[in-house]
């Protein structure tokens, strides 16, 4: 069982930046693909970004492309989400998730494809 923990959320003004971190407890996830999802008020959980186990391949939702960057440091067993130029509509609880198996690139975008989830970290962007 892999337990994930997110950190780095908080309150920031529009145009500001935050960096979220995701690390597992108890086990490594260097061999697992990882995704970031978010759930805003009154909204369904949505895909934000994903990264392959090697870190070579990344995926982004169109709404964050060019502003957010996902990366990983397998030596530190940590995945990051650098969020720049934040907007009020980015306000949400952000979750990281890991999967044992990636069937295709489309798998990254689907919450149902992930096996392990963190508890989430709140990001609030004020206007």
Coordinates of N, CA and C in Angstrom, one line a residue:
X1 N 0.8 -1.2 0.0 CA 0.0 0.0 0.0 C 0.9 1.2 0.0
X2 N 0.6 2.2 -0.9 CA 1.3 3.4 -0.9 C 0.4 4.5 -0.4
X3 N 0.9 5.3 0.6 CA 0.2 6.5 1.1 C 0.9 7.7 0.6
X4 N 0.1 8.6 0.0 CA 0.7 9.8 -0.5 C 0.4 11.0 0.4
X5 N 1.3 12.0 0.4 CA 1.0 13.2 1.2 C 1.4 14.4 0.4
X6 N 0.5 15.3 0.2 CA 0.7 16.6 -0.5 C 1.1 17.7 0.5
X7 N 1.9 18.6 0.1 CA 2.2 19.8 0.9 C 2.5 21.0 0.0
X8 N 2.5 22.2 0.5 CA 2.8 23.4 -0.2 C 1.6 24.2 -0.6
X9 N 0.4 23.8 -0.3 CA -0.8 24.6 -0.6 C -0.8 25.9 0.3
X10 N -1.7 26.8 0.0 CA -1.9 28.0 0.8 C -2.7 29.0 0.1
X11 N -2.6 30.3 0.6 CA -3.3 31.4 0.0 C -2.3 32.3 -0.7
X12 N -2.7 32.6 -1.9 CA -1.8 33.5 -2.7 C -2.6 34.4 -3.6
X13 N -2.0 35.6 -3.9 CA -2.8 36.5 -4.7 C -2.6 36.1 -6.2
X14 N -3.6 36.6 -7.0 CA -3.6 36.3 -8.4 C -2.3 36.8 -9.0
X15 N -1.7 35.9 -9.9 CA -0.4 36.2 -10.4 C 0.8 35.7 -9.7
X16 N 0.5 35.2 -8.5 CA 1.5 34.6 -7.7 C 1.9 33.1 -8.0
X17 N 2.7 32.6 -7.2 CA 3.2 31.2 -7.5 C 3.2 30.4 -6.2
X18 N 3.0 29.1 -6.4 CA 3.1 28.1 -5.3 C 3.8 26.8 -5.9
X19 N 4.5 26.1 -5.1 CA 5.0 24.8 -5.5 C 4.4 23.7 -4.6
X20 N 3.7 22.8 -5.1 CA 3.2 21.7 -4.4 C 4.2 20.5 -4.5
X21 N 4.2 19.7 -3.4 CA 5.0 18.5 -3.4 C 4.2 17.3 -3.0
X22 N 4.6 16.2 -3.5 CA 3.9 14.9 -3.2 C 4.9 13.9 -2.9
X23 N 4.8 13.2 -1.8 CA 5.7 12.2 -1.4 C 5.0 11.0 -0.8
X24 N 5.4 9.8 -1.0 CA 4.8 8.7 -0.4 C 5.4 8.4 0.9
X25 N 4.6 7.7 1.7 CA 5.2 7.3 3.0 C 5.2 5.7 3.0
X26 N 6.3 5.2 3.4 CA 6.5 3.8 3.5 C 7.1 3.1 2.3
X27 N 6.8 3.6 1.1 CA 7.3 2.9 -0.1 C 7.6 4.0 -1.1
X28 N 8.5 3.5 -2.0 CA 8.9 4.4 -3.1 C 7.9 4.4 -4.2
X29 N 7.8 5.5 -4.9 CA 6.9 5.5 -6.1 C 7.7 5.9 -7.3
X30 N 9.0 5.7 -7.3 CA 9.9 6.0 -8.4 C 9.5 5.2 -9.7
X31 N 8.9 4.1 -9.5 CA 8.5 3.3 -10.7 C 7.1 3.5 -11.1
X32 N 6.4 4.5 -10.5 CA 5.0 4.7 -10.8 C 4.8 6.1 -11.5
X33 N 3.8 6.1 -12.4 CA 3.4 7.4 -13.0 C 2.6 8.1 -11.9
X34 N 2.7 9.4 -12.0 CA 2.0 10.3 -11.0 C 1.2 11.4 -11.7
X35 N 0.0 11.7 -11.1 CA -0.8 12.7 -11.7 C -1.2 13.7 -10.6
X36 N -1.5 14.9 -11.0 CA -2.1 15.9 -10.1 C -3.5 16.2 -10.6
X37 N -4.4 16.2 -9.7 CA -5.8 16.5 -9.9 C -6.3 17.6 -9.0
X38 N -7.4 18.2 -9.3 CA -7.9 19.3 -8.4 C -9.4 19.2 -8.4
X39 N -10.0 19.7 -7.3 CA -11.4 19.8 -7.2 C -11.8 21.1 -6.6
X40 N -12.4 22.0 -7.4 CA -12.8 23.3 -6.9 C -14.2 23.2 -6.4
X41 N -14.6 24.3 -5.7 CA -16.0 24.4 -5.1 C -17.1 24.1 -6.2
X42 N -17.9 23.1 -5.9 CA -19.0 22.8 -6.7 C -18.6 22.1 -8.1
X43 N -17.4 21.7 -8.1 CA -16.9 21.1 -9.4 C -16.4 19.7 -9.2
X44 N -16.4 18.9 -10.3 CA -15.9 17.6 -10.2 C -14.4 17.6 -10.2
X45 N -13.8 16.5 -9.7 CA -12.3 16.4 -9.7 C -11.8 16.4 -11.2
X46 N -10.8 17.1 -11.5 CA -10.3 17.2 -12.8 C -8.8 17.1 -12.9
X47 N -8.4 16.6 -14.0 CA -6.9 16.4 -14.3 C -6.2 17.7 -14.4
X48 N -5.0 17.8 -13.9 CA -4.2 19.0 -14.0 C -2.9 18.7 -14.8
X49 N -2.2 17.7 -14.3 CA -0.9 17.3 -14.9 C -0.5 15.9 -14.6
X50 N 0.3 15.3 -15.4 CA 0.8 13.9 -15.2 C 2.2 13.8 -15.6
X51 N 2.9 12.8 -15.0 CA 4.3 12.6 -15.4 C 4.6 11.1 -15.3
X52 N 5.4 10.7 -16.3 CA 5.8 9.3 -16.4 C 6.7 8.9 -15.3
X53 N 6.9 7.6 -15.1 CA 7.8 7.2 -13.9 C 9.2 7.8 -14.1
X54 N 9.7 7.9 -15.4 CA 11.0 8.4 -15.6 C 11.1 9.9 -15.6
X55 N 10.0 10.6 -15.7 CA 10.0 12.0 -15.7 C 10.2 12.6 -17.1
X56 N 10.3 11.7 -18.1 CA 10.6 12.1 -19.5 C 9.4 12.7 -20.1
X57 N 8.2 12.1 -19.8 CA 7.0 12.5 -20.5 C 6.0 13.2 -19.5
X58 N 5.5 14.3 -19.9 CA 4.6 15.0 -19.1 C 3.3 15.4 -19.9
X59 N 2.2 15.6 -19.1 CA 0.9 15.9 -19.7 C 0.3 17.0 -18.9
X60 N -0.5 17.9 -19.6 CA -1.1 19.0 -18.9 C -2.5 19.2 -19.5
X61 N -3.4 19.6 -18.6 CA -4.7 20.1 -19.1 C -4.4 21.5 -19.8
X62 N -5.2 21.8 -20.8 CA -5.1 23.0 -21.5 C -5.2 24.2 -20.6
X63 N -5.9 24.2 -19.6 CA -6.2 25.3 -18.7 C -4.9 25.7 -17.9
X64 N -3.9 24.8 -17.8 CA -2.7 25.1 -17.0 C -1.5 25.1 -17.8
X65 N -1.6 24.7 -19.1 CA -0.4 24.6 -19.9 C 0.3 26.0 -20.1
X66 N 1.6 26.0 -19.9 CA 2.3 27.2 -19.9 C 2.5 27.9 -18.6
X67 N 1.6 27.5 -17.6 CA 1.7 28.1 -16.3 C 2.2 27.2 -15.2
X68 N 1.8 25.9 -15.4 CA 2.2 24.9 -14.4 C 3.2 24.0 -15.0
X69 N 4.1 23.5 -14.1 CA 5.1 22.5 -14.5 C 5.2 21.4 -13.5
X70 N 5.0 20.1 -14.0 CA 5.2 19.0 -13.2 C 6.6 18.4 -13.4
X71 N 7.2 18.0 -12.3 CA 8.5 17.4 -12.3 C 8.6 16.4 -11.2
X72 N 9.7 15.6 -11.3 CA 9.9 14.6 -10.2 C 11.4 14.5 -9.9
X73 N 11.7 14.1 -8.7 CA 13.1 13.8 -8.3 C 13.0 12.5 -7.7
X74 N 13.3 11.4 -8.4 CA 13.2 10.1 -7.9 C 14.2 9.8 -6.8
X75 N 15.3 10.5 -6.8 CA 16.2 10.3 -5.7 C 15.6 10.8 -4.4
X76 N 14.8 11.8 -4.4 CA 14.1 12.3 -3.2 C 12.7 11.7 -3.1
X77 N 12.3 10.9 -4.1 CA 11.0 10.2 -4.0 C 9.9 11.3 -3.9
X78 N 10.0 12.3 -4.7 CA 9.1 13.4 -4.6 C 8.7 13.9 -6.0
X79 N 7.4 14.2 -6.2 CA 6.9 14.8 -7.4 C 6.4 16.3 -7.0
X80 N 6.7 17.2 -7.9 CA 6.4 18.6 -7.7 C 5.4 19.1 -8.7
X81 N 4.6 20.1 -8.3 CA 3.8 20.9 -9.3 C 4.1 22.3 -9.0
X82 N 4.9 22.9 -9.9 CA 5.2 24.4 -9.8 C 4.0 25.1 -10.5
X83 N 3.4 26.0 -9.8 CA 2.2 26.7 -10.3 C 2.6 28.2 -10.4
X84 N 2.6 28.8 -11.6 CA 2.9 30.2 -11.7 C 1.7 30.9 -12.3
X85 N 1.7 32.2 -12.3 CA 0.6 33.0 -12.8 C -0.7 32.5 -12.4
X86 N -0.9 32.3 -11.1 CA -2.1 31.7 -10.6 C -3.3 32.6 -10.8
X87 N -4.4 32.0 -11.0 CA -5.7 32.7 -11.3 C -6.7 32.3 -10.2
X88 N -7.7 33.1 -9.9 CA -8.7 32.7 -8.9 C -9.4 31.4 -9.3
X89 N -9.5 31.1 -10.6 CA -10.2 29.9 -11.0 C -9.3 28.7 -10.7
X90 N -8.0 28.9 -10.3 CA -7.2 27.7 -9.9 C -7.5 27.3 -8.5
X91 N -8.3 28.1 -7.8 CA -8.6 27.7 -6.4 C -9.3 26.3 -6.3
X92 N -8.7 25.5 -5.5 CA -9.2 24.1 -5.4 C -8.4 23.3 -4.4
X93 N -8.9 22.1 -4.1 CA -8.1 21.2 -3.3 C -7.3 20.4 -4.4
X94 N -6.0 20.3 -4.2 CA -5.1 19.6 -5.2 C -4.7 18.3 -4.6
X95 N -4.9 17.3 -5.4 CA -4.6 15.9 -5.0 C -3.5 15.3 -5.9
X96 N -2.5 14.6 -5.3 CA -1.6 13.8 -6.2 C -2.1 12.3 -6.1
X97 N -1.8 11.6 -7.2 CA -2.2 10.2 -7.3 C -1.1 9.5 -8.0
X98 N -1.0 8.2 -7.7 CA 0.0 7.3 -8.4 C -0.7 6.1 -8.9
X99 N -0.1 5.6 -10.0 CA -0.6 4.4 -10.6 C 0.4 3.4 -10.8
X100 N 0.1 2.1 -10.7 CA 1.0 1.0 -10.9 C 1.2 0.7 -12.4
X101 N 0.2 1.0 -13.2 CA 0.2 0.6 -14.6 C -0.3 1.7 -15.5
X102 N 0.4 2.0 -16.6 CA -0.1 3.0 -17.5 C -0.3 2.2 -18.8
X103 N -1.6 2.2 -19.3 CA -1.9 1.5 -20.5 C -1.7 2.3 -21.7
X104 N -1.9 3.6 -21.6 CA -1.7 4.5 -22.8 C -1.6 5.9 -22.2
X105 N -1.3 6.8 -23.1 CA -1.1 8.2 -22.6 C -2.4 8.8 -22.1
X106 N -3.5 8.3 -22.6 CA -4.9 8.7 -22.1 C -5.1 8.3 -20.7
X107 N -4.4 7.3 -20.2 CA -4.6 6.9 -18.8 C -4.3 8.0 -17.8
X108 N -3.3 8.9 -18.1 CA -2.9 9.9 -17.2 C -4.1 10.8 -16.9
X109 N -5.0 11.0 -17.8 CA -6.1 12.0 -17.6 C -7.3 11.5 -16.8
X110 N -7.3 10.2 -16.6 CA -8.5 9.6 -15.9 C -8.2 9.2 -14.5
X111 N -9.0 9.8 -13.6 CA -8.8 9.6 -12.2 C -9.0 8.1 -11.8
X112 N -9.8 7.4 -12.6 CA -10.1 6.0 -12.3 C -8.9 5.1 -12.6
X113 N -7.9 5.6 -13.3 CA -6.7 4.8 -13.6 C -5.7 4.8 -12.5
X114 N -5.9 5.6 -11.5 CA -4.9 5.8 -10.4 C -5.3 4.9 -9.2
X115 N -4.2 4.3 -8.6 CA -4.4 3.3 -7.6 C -4.3 4.0 -6.2
X116 N -3.6 5.0 -6.0 CA -3.3 5.6 -4.7 C -3.5 7.1 -4.8
X117 N -4.0 7.6 -3.7 CA -4.4 9.1 -3.6 C -3.9 9.7 -2.3
X118 N -3.6 11.0 -2.4 CA -3.3 11.7 -1.2 C -4.6 12.3 -0.6
X119 N -4.5 13.0 0.5 CA -5.6 13.6 1.2 C -5.9 15.0 0.6
X120 N -5.0 15.6 -0.2 CA -5.2 16.9 -0.8 C -4.7 18.0 0.0
X121 N -4.4 19.1 -0.7 CA -3.9 20.3 -0.1 C -4.6 21.5 -0.7
X122 N -5.1 22.4 0.1 CA -5.9 23.5 -0.4 C -5.1 24.6 -1.0
X123 N -5.5 25.1 -2.2 CA -4.8 26.2 -2.8 C -5.9 27.2 -3.1
X124 N -5.7 28.4 -2.5 CA -6.7 29.5 -2.7 C -6.0 30.7 -3.3
X125 N -6.6 31.2 -4.4 CA -6.0 32.3 -5.1 C -7.0 33.5 -5.0
X126 N -6.5 34.5 -4.4 CA -7.4 35.7 -4.2 C -7.2 36.7 -5.4
X127 N -8.3 37.4 -5.7 CA -8.3 38.3 -6.9 C -7.8 39.7 -6.4

